[in-house]
Short mmCIF file of C-alpha atoms and ligand atoms in Angstrom, two decimals:
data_model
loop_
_atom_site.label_atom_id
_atom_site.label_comp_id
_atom_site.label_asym_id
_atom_site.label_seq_id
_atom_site.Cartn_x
_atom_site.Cartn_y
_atom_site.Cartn_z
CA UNK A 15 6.90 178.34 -14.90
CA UNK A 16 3.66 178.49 -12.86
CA UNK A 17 2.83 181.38 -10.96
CA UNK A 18 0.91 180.18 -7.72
CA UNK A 19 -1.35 182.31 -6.34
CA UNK A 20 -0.11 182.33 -2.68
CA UNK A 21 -2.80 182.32 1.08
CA UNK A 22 -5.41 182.43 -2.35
CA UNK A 23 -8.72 183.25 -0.87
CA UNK A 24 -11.37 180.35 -1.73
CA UNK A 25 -14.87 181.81 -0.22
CA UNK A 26 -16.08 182.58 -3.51
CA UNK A 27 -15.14 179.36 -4.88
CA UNK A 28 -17.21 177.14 -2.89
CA UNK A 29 -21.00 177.35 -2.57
CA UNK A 30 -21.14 177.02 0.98
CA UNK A 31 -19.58 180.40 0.83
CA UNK A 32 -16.98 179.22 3.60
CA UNK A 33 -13.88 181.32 4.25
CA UNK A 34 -11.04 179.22 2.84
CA UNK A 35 -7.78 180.00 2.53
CA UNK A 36 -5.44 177.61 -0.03
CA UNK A 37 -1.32 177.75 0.22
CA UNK A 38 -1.54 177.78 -3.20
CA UNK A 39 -3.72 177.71 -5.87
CA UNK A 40 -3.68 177.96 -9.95
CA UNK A 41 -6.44 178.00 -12.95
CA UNK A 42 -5.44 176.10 -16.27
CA UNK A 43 -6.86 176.14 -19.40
CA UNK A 44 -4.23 175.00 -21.88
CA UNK A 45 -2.78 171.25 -21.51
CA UNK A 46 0.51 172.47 -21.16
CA UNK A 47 -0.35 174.54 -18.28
CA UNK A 48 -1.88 171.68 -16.90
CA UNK A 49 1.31 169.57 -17.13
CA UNK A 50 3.29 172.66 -15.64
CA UNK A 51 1.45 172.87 -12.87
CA UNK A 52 1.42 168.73 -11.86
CA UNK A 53 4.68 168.78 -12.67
CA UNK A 54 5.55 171.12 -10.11
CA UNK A 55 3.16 169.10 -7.31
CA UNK A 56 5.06 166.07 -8.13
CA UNK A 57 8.05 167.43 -7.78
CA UNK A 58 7.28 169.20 -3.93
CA UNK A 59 5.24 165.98 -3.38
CA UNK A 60 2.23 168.63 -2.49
CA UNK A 61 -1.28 167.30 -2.10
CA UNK A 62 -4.00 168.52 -5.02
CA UNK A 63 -7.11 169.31 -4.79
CA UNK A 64 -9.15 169.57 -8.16
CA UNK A 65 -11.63 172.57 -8.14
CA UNK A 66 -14.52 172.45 -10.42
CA UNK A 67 -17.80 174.69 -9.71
CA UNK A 68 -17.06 174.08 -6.04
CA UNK A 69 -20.67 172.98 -5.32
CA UNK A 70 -19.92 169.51 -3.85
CA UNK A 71 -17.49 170.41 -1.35
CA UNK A 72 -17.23 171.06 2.12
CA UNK A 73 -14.01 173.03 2.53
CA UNK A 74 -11.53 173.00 5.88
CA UNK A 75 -10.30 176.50 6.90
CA UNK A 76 -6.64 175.95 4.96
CA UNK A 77 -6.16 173.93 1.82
CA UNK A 78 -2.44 172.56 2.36
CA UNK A 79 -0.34 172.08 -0.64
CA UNK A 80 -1.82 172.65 -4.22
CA UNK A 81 -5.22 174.10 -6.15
CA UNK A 82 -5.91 173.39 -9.39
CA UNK A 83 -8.80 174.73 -11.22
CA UNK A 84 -9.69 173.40 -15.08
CA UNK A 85 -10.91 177.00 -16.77
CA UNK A 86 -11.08 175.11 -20.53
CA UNK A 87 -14.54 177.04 -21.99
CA UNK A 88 -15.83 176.36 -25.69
CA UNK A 89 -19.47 174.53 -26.83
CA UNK A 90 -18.84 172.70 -29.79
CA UNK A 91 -21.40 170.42 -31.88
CA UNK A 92 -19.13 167.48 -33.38
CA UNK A 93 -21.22 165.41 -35.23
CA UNK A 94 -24.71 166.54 -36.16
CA UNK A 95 -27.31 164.59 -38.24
CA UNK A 96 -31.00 164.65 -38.76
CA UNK A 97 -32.02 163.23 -35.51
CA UNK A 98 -28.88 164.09 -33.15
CA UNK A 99 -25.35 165.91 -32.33
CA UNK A 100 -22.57 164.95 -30.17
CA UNK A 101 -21.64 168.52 -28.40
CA UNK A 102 -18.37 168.45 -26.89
CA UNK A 103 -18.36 170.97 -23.90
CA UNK A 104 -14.57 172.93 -21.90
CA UNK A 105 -14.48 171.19 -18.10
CA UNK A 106 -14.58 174.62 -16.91
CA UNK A 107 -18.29 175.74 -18.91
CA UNK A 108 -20.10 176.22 -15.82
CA UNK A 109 -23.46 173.77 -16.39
CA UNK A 110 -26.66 175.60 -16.10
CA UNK A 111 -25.20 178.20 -18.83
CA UNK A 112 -24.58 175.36 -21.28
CA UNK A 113 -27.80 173.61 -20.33
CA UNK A 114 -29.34 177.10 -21.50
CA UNK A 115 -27.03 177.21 -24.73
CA UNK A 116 -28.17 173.69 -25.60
CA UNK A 117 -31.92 175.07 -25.73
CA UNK A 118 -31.16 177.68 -28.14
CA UNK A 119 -29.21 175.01 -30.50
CA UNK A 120 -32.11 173.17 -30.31
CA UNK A 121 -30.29 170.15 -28.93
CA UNK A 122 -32.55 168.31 -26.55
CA UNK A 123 -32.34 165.47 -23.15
CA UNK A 124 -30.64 168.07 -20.10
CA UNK A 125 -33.37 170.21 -19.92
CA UNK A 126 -34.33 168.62 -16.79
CA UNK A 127 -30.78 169.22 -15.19
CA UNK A 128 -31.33 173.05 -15.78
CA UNK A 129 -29.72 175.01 -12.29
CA UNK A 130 -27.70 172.69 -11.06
CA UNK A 131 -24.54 174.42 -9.61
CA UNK A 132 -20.90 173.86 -10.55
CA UNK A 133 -19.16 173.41 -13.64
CA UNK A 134 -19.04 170.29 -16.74
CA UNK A 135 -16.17 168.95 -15.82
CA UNK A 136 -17.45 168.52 -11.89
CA UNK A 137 -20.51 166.73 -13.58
CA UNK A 138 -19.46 163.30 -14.16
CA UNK A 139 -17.78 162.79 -11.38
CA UNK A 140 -21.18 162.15 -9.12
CA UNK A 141 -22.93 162.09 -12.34
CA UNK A 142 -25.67 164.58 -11.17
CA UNK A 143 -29.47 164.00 -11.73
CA UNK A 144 -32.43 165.75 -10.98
CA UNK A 145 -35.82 165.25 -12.28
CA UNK A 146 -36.08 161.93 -13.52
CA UNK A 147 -32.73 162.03 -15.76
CA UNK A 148 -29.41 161.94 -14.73
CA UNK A 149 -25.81 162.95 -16.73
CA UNK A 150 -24.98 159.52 -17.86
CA UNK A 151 -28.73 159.19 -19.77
CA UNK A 152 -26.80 161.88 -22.21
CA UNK A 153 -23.20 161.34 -22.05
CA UNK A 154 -21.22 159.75 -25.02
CA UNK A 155 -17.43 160.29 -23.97
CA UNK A 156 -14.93 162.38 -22.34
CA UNK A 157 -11.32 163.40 -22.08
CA UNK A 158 -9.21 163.32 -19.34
CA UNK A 159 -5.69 163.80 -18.38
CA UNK A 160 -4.65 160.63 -16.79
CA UNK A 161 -2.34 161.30 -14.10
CA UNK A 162 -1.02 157.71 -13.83
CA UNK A 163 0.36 157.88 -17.89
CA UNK A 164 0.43 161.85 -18.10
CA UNK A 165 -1.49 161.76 -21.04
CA UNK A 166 -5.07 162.62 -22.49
CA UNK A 167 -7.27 159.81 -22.82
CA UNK A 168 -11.00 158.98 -24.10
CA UNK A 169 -13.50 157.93 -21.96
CA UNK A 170 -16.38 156.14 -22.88
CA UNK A 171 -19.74 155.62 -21.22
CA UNK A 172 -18.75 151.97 -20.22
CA UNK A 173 -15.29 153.14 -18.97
CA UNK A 174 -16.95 155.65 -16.38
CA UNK A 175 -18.86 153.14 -14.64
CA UNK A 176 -21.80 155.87 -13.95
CA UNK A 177 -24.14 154.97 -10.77
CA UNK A 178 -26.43 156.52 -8.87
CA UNK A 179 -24.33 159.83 -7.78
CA UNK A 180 -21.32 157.58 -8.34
CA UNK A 181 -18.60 157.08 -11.23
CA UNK A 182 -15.20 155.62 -11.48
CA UNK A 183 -13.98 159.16 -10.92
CA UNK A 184 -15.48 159.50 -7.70
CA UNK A 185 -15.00 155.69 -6.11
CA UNK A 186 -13.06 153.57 -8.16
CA UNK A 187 -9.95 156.06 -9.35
CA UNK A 188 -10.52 159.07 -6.80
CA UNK A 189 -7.54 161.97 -8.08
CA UNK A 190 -6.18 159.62 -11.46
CA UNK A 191 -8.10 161.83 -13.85
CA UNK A 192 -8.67 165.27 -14.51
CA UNK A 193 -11.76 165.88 -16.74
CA UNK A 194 -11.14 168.35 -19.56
CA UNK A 195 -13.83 168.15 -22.04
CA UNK A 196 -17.26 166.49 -22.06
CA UNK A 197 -19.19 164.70 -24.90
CA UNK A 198 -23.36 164.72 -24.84
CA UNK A 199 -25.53 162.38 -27.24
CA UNK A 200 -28.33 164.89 -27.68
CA UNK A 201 -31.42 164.48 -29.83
CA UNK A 202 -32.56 167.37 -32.08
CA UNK A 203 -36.38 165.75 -31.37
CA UNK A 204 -37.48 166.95 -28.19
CA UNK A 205 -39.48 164.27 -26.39
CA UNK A 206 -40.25 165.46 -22.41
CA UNK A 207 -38.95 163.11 -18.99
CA UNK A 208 -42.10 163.84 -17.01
CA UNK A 209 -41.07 160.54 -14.46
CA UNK A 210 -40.44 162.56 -11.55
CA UNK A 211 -43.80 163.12 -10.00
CA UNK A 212 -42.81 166.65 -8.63
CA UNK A 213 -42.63 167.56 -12.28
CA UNK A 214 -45.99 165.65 -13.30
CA UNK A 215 -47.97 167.44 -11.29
CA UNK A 216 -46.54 170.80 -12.05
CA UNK A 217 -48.11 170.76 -15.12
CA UNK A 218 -51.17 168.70 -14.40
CA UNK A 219 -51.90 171.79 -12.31
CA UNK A 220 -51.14 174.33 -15.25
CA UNK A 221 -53.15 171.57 -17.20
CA UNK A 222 -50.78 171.62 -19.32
CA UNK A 223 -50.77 168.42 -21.45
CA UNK A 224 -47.72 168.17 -24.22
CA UNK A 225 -45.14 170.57 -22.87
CA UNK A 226 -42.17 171.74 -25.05
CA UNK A 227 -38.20 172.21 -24.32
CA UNK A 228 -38.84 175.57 -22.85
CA UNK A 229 -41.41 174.32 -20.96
CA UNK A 230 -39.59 171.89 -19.02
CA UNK A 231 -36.71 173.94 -18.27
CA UNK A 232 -38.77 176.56 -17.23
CA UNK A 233 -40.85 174.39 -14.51
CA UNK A 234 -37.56 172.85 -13.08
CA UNK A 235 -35.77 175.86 -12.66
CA UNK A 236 -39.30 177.12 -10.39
CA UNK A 237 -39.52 174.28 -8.99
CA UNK A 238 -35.69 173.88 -7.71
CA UNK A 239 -35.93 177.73 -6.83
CA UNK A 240 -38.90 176.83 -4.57
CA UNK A 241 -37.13 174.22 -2.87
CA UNK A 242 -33.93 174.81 -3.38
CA UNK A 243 -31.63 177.80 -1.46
CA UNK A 244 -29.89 179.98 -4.33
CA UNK A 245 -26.03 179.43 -3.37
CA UNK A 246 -25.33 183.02 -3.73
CA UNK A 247 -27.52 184.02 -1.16
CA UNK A 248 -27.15 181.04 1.14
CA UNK A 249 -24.35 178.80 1.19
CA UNK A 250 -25.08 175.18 0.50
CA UNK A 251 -24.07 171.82 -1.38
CA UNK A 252 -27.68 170.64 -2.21
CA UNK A 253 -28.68 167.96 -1.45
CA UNK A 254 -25.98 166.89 1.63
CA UNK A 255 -27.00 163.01 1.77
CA UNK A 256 -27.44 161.05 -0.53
CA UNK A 257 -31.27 158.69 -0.45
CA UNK A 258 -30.24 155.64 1.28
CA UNK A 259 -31.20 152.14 -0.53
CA UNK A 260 -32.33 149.69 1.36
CA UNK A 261 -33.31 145.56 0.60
CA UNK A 262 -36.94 145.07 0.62
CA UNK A 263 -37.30 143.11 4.12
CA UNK A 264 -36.48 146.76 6.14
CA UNK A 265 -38.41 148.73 3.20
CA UNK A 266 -41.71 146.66 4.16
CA UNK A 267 -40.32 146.53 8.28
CA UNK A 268 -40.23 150.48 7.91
CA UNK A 269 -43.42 150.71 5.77
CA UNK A 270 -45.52 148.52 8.39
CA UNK A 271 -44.13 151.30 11.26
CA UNK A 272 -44.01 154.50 9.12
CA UNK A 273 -46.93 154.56 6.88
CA UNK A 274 -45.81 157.63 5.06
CA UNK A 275 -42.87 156.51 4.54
CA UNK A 276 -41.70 158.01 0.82
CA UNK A 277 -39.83 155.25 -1.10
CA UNK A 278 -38.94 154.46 -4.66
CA UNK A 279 -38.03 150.83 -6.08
CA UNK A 280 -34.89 150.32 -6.58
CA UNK A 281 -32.51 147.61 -8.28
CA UNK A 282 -35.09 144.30 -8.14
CA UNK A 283 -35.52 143.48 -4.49
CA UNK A 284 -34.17 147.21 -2.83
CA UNK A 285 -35.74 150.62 -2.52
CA UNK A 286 -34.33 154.25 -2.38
CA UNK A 287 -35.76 156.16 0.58
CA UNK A 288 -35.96 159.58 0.58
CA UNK A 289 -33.63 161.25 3.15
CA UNK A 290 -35.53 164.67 3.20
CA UNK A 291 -38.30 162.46 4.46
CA UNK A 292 -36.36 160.38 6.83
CA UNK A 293 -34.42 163.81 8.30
CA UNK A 294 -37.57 165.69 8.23
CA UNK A 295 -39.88 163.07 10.37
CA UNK A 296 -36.33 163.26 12.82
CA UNK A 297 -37.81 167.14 13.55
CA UNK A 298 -34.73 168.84 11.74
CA UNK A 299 -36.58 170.59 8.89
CA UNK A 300 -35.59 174.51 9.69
CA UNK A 301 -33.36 173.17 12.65
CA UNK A 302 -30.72 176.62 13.39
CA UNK A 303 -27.25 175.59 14.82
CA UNK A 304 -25.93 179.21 15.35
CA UNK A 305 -23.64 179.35 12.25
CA UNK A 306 -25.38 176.41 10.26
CA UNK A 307 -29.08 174.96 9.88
CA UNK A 308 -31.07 172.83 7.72
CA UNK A 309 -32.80 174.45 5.12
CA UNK A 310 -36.43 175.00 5.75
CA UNK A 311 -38.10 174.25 2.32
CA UNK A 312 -35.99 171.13 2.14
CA UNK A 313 -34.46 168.99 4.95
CA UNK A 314 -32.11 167.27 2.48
CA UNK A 315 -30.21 170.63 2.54
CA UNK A 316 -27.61 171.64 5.47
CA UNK A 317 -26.62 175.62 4.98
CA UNK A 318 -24.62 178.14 6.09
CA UNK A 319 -26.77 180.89 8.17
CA UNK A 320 -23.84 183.20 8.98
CA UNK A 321 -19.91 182.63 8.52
CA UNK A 322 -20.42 179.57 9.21
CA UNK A 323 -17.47 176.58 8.91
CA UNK A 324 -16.92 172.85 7.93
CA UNK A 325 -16.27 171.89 11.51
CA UNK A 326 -19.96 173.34 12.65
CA UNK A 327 -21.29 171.93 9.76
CA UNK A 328 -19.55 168.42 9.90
CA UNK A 329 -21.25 168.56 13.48
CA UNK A 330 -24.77 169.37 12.36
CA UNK A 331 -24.43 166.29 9.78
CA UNK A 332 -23.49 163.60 12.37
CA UNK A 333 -26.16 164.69 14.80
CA UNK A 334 -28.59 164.07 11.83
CA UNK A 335 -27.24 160.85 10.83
CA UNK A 336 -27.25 160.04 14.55
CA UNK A 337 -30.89 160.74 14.57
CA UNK A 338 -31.77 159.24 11.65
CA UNK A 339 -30.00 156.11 12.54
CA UNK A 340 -31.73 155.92 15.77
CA UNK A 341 -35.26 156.47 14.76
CA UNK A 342 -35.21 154.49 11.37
CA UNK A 343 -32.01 152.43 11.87
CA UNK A 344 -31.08 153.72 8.41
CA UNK A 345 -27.33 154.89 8.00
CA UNK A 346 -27.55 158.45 5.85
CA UNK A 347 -24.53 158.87 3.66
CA UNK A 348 -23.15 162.23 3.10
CA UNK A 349 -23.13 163.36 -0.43
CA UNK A 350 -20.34 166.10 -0.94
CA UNK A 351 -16.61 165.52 -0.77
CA UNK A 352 -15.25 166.91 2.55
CA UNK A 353 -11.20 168.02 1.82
CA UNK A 354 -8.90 167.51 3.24
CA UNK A 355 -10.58 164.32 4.53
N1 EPU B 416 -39.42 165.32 1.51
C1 EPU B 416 -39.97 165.59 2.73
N2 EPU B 416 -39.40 166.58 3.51
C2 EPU B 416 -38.34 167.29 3.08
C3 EPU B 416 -37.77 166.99 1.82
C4 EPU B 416 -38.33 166.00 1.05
O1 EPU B 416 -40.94 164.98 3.16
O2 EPU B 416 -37.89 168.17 3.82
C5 EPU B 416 -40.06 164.30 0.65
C6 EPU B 416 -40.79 165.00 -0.50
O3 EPU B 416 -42.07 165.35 -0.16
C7 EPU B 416 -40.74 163.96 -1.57
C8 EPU B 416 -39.46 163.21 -1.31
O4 EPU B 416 -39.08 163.49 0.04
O5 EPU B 416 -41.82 163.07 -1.44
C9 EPU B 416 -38.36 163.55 -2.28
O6 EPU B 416 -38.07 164.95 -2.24
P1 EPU B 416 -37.55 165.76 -3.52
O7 EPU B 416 -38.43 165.57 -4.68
O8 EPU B 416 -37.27 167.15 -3.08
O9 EPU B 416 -36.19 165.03 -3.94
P2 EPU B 416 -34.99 164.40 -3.11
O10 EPU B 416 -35.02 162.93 -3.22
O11 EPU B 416 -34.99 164.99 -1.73
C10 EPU B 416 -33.34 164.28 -5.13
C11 EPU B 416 -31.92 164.69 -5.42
C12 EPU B 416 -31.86 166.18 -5.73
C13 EPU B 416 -32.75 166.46 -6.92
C14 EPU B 416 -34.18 166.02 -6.60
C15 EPU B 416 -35.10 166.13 -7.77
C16 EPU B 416 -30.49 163.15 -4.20
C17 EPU B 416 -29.59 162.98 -3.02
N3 EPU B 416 -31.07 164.35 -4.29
O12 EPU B 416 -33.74 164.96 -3.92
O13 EPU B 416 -30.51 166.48 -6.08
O14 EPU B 416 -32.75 167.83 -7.26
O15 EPU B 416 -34.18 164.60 -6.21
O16 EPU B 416 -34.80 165.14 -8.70
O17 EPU B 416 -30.64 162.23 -4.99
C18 EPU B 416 -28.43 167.30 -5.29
O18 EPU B 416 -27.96 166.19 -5.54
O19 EPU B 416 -27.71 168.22 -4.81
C19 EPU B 416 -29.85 167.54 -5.50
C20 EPU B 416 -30.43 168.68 -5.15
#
C-alpha cells in the first residue's frame, strides 16, 4: 500500500519557487516502493511526473494524476585502483553535495560542475555541463527501472546516447526509465579543464598558473554565484534556452552584420551561438514583467521576481524567442521541461 500525499504542496520542490499544487504525490527510496507506487498509476491509468531536484522544470498551477520522487541516497566507490574509482551515487544525492564529497575522496573530473542545482538522478537526463566539461565526460553506467519490462537495467555510456543537453532519457525514451543510481569514471590524478575561457581568465587574473582540485571548484562556484541567481533567493531554471547551433553559411551571414557576435565551433561546418548574447543585444538583459524578468547578470536566465507563475513566465519566453527570431532570424529553444506540456 502507498500512502499518497493528497493537494501535496510543490513550491519548495521546484526552483522557480512556483506555487504548485500535485493531486498526489509520493517519495521512494526502496525498489519495492517504487513498484508499489507504478503499480498503482497503472492501474488508475494516472499520468506521472518524475521529480528529481526540480531545477529543470517549469511547473503548471496543478499537477494532475501522480508524483513520484526517487529519495535513494548513498556514495559508494566500487572499483578503486591506482589511477581511478568507479563511484556509484543514490538518484536522489542532490549533486553539488556529492560533487563536494568527491573532493574530499580525492576523486577528481566534476569539479567544474560544482553548484549546479537538482539531484544525480536529474543529471543525465540533459546531461548537464558547465565549464568546459559536461556529465557524460565522467559517466561509466547507470541503473534504471525500465518501465516498459518493470525491471532494473544497466545503462552504459553508449546506451544513453549523451548530447549536448540531450540523452535518450530526455528525447529518444521520454518517461521509459527511472534513474536510480549513477556510475562516475573518476581519476584519483587531478589534471584541471581550464577550456572555458570564463575560467582561464579567472585565474590569469589571480596569476595563478597550475591550480589544484580546490582551486577549481572554488573559482566556479564564484564565478556561477556572480552570474548566476541562487535559487533559494530567486526562483529560476538556469540557463532557460539552450545556445542555438547554427551551419556555417548564417554563422559568417550573422558575423558580417553583428561583429560581436559570440560563437563557438561546433560539429565540422556549424557553430553554437550564445543565447545570453543573442537575448541580451534584443535589450532584455534586466527586462521586469511584473511577476517575472530576466535576470540582470545573465540574460540566459528568466526568474521569478514575486509569486510569479508558468503562464507569465511561458509569456516572457515567447516574447524573447519572438525577438530573437526577428532580429537574428535564429529560433531559441527552451531548455527546461514545461509539465504538463
Ligand atoms: N553573454 C552576454 N550577455 C549575457 C549573457 C552572456 O553577452 O547576458 C555572453 C558572455 O559574455 C559570453 C557568452 O555570452 O561571451 C557565454 O556566456 P556564459 O559564459 O555565461 O555561458 P552561457 O553559454 O550563457 C552556458 C550554459 C550554462 C553554463 C555556462 C558555463 C547552456 C544553455 N548554458 O551558458 O549552463 O553554466 O555555459 O559553462 O549551455 C544551465 O544549463 O542551466 C547553465 C547555467
Amino acid at each position: 500500500m502507498i500512502n499518497w500525499i493528497e493537494n501535496a504542496d510543490l513550491s519548495s520542490r521546484n526552483s522557480l519557487g512556483f506555487q504548485v499544487s500535485a493531486e498526489r504525490f509520493i517519495e521512494v527510496d526502496t525498489v519495492e516502493h517504487l513498484e508499489l507506487a507504478l503499480n498503482d498509476v497503472q492501474h488508475n491509468q494516472w499520468s506521472l511526473l518524475l521529480l528529481g531536484g526540480g531545477s529543470n522544470l517549469v511547473l503548471k498551477p496543478f499537477i494532475p494524476g501522480a508524483v513520484i520522487s526517487v529519495n535513494l541516497q548513498g556514495i559508494n566507490i566500487l572499483v578503486d585502483d591506482e589511477s581511478s574509482a568507479i563511484v556509484e551515487v543514490g538518484a536522489g544525492v542532490n549533486w553539488h553535495q556529492f560533487v563536494g564529497r568527491l573532493l574530499e575522496m580525492g576523486l577528481h573530473g566534476l569539479e567544474n560542475l560544482a553548484l549546479i542545482p537538482g539531484n544525480v538522478g536529474a543529471a543525465p537526463v540533459q546531461n548537464i555541463g558547465a565549464y568546459g566539461v559536461e556529465l557524460a565526460d565522467c559517466f561509466h553506467s547507470l541503473t534504471a527501472y525500465d518501465r516498459k519490462t518493470a525491471e532494473l537495467v544497466q545503462l552504459n555510456k553508449d546506451d544513453c546516447c549523451f548530447g549536448y543537453r540531450d540523452s535518450l532519457f530526455k528525447s529518444r525514451e521520454p518517461g521509459r526509465y527511472i534513474i536510480w543510481q549513477v556510475r562516475f569514471l573518476l581519476s584519483t590524478v587531478f589534471s584541471p579543464n581550464l577550456g572555458y575561457r570564463a575560467l582561464s581568465d579567472y585565474f590569469d587574473q589571480q596569476a595563478v598558473t597550475a591550480p589544484g582540485a580546490y582551486d577549481v571548484y572554488r573559482a566556479v562556484c564564484e564565478i556561477r554565484q556572480s552570474k548566476l541567481p541562487t535559487p533559494d533567493k530567486i526562483g529560476n531554471v538556469g540557463s532557460f534556452f539552450e545556445n542555438p547551433i547554427v551551419q556555417e553559411e548564417q554563422y559568417l551571414q550573422l558575423k558580417q552584420r553583428f561583429p560581436n557576435l559570440v560563437a563557438y565551433p561546433d560539429a565540422p561546418g556549424s557553430y553554437k551561438l550564445a543565447a545570453g548574447w543573442l537575448i541580451d543585444q534584443a535589450g532584455w538583459k534586466g527586462h521586469k514583467a511584473a511577476s517575472v524578468g530576466v535576470y540582470d547578470k545573465q540574460a540566459l536566465v528568466l526568474v521569478n521576481l514575486d509569486k510569479g507563475d508558468s503562464e507569465a513566465l511561458l509569456g516572457l519566453a515567447k516574447s524573447i524567442q519572438d525577438s530573437v527570431m526577428e532580429k537574428f532570424s535564429v529560433s531559441l529553444k527552451m531548455e527546461p521541461r514545461v509539465y504538463p506540456a
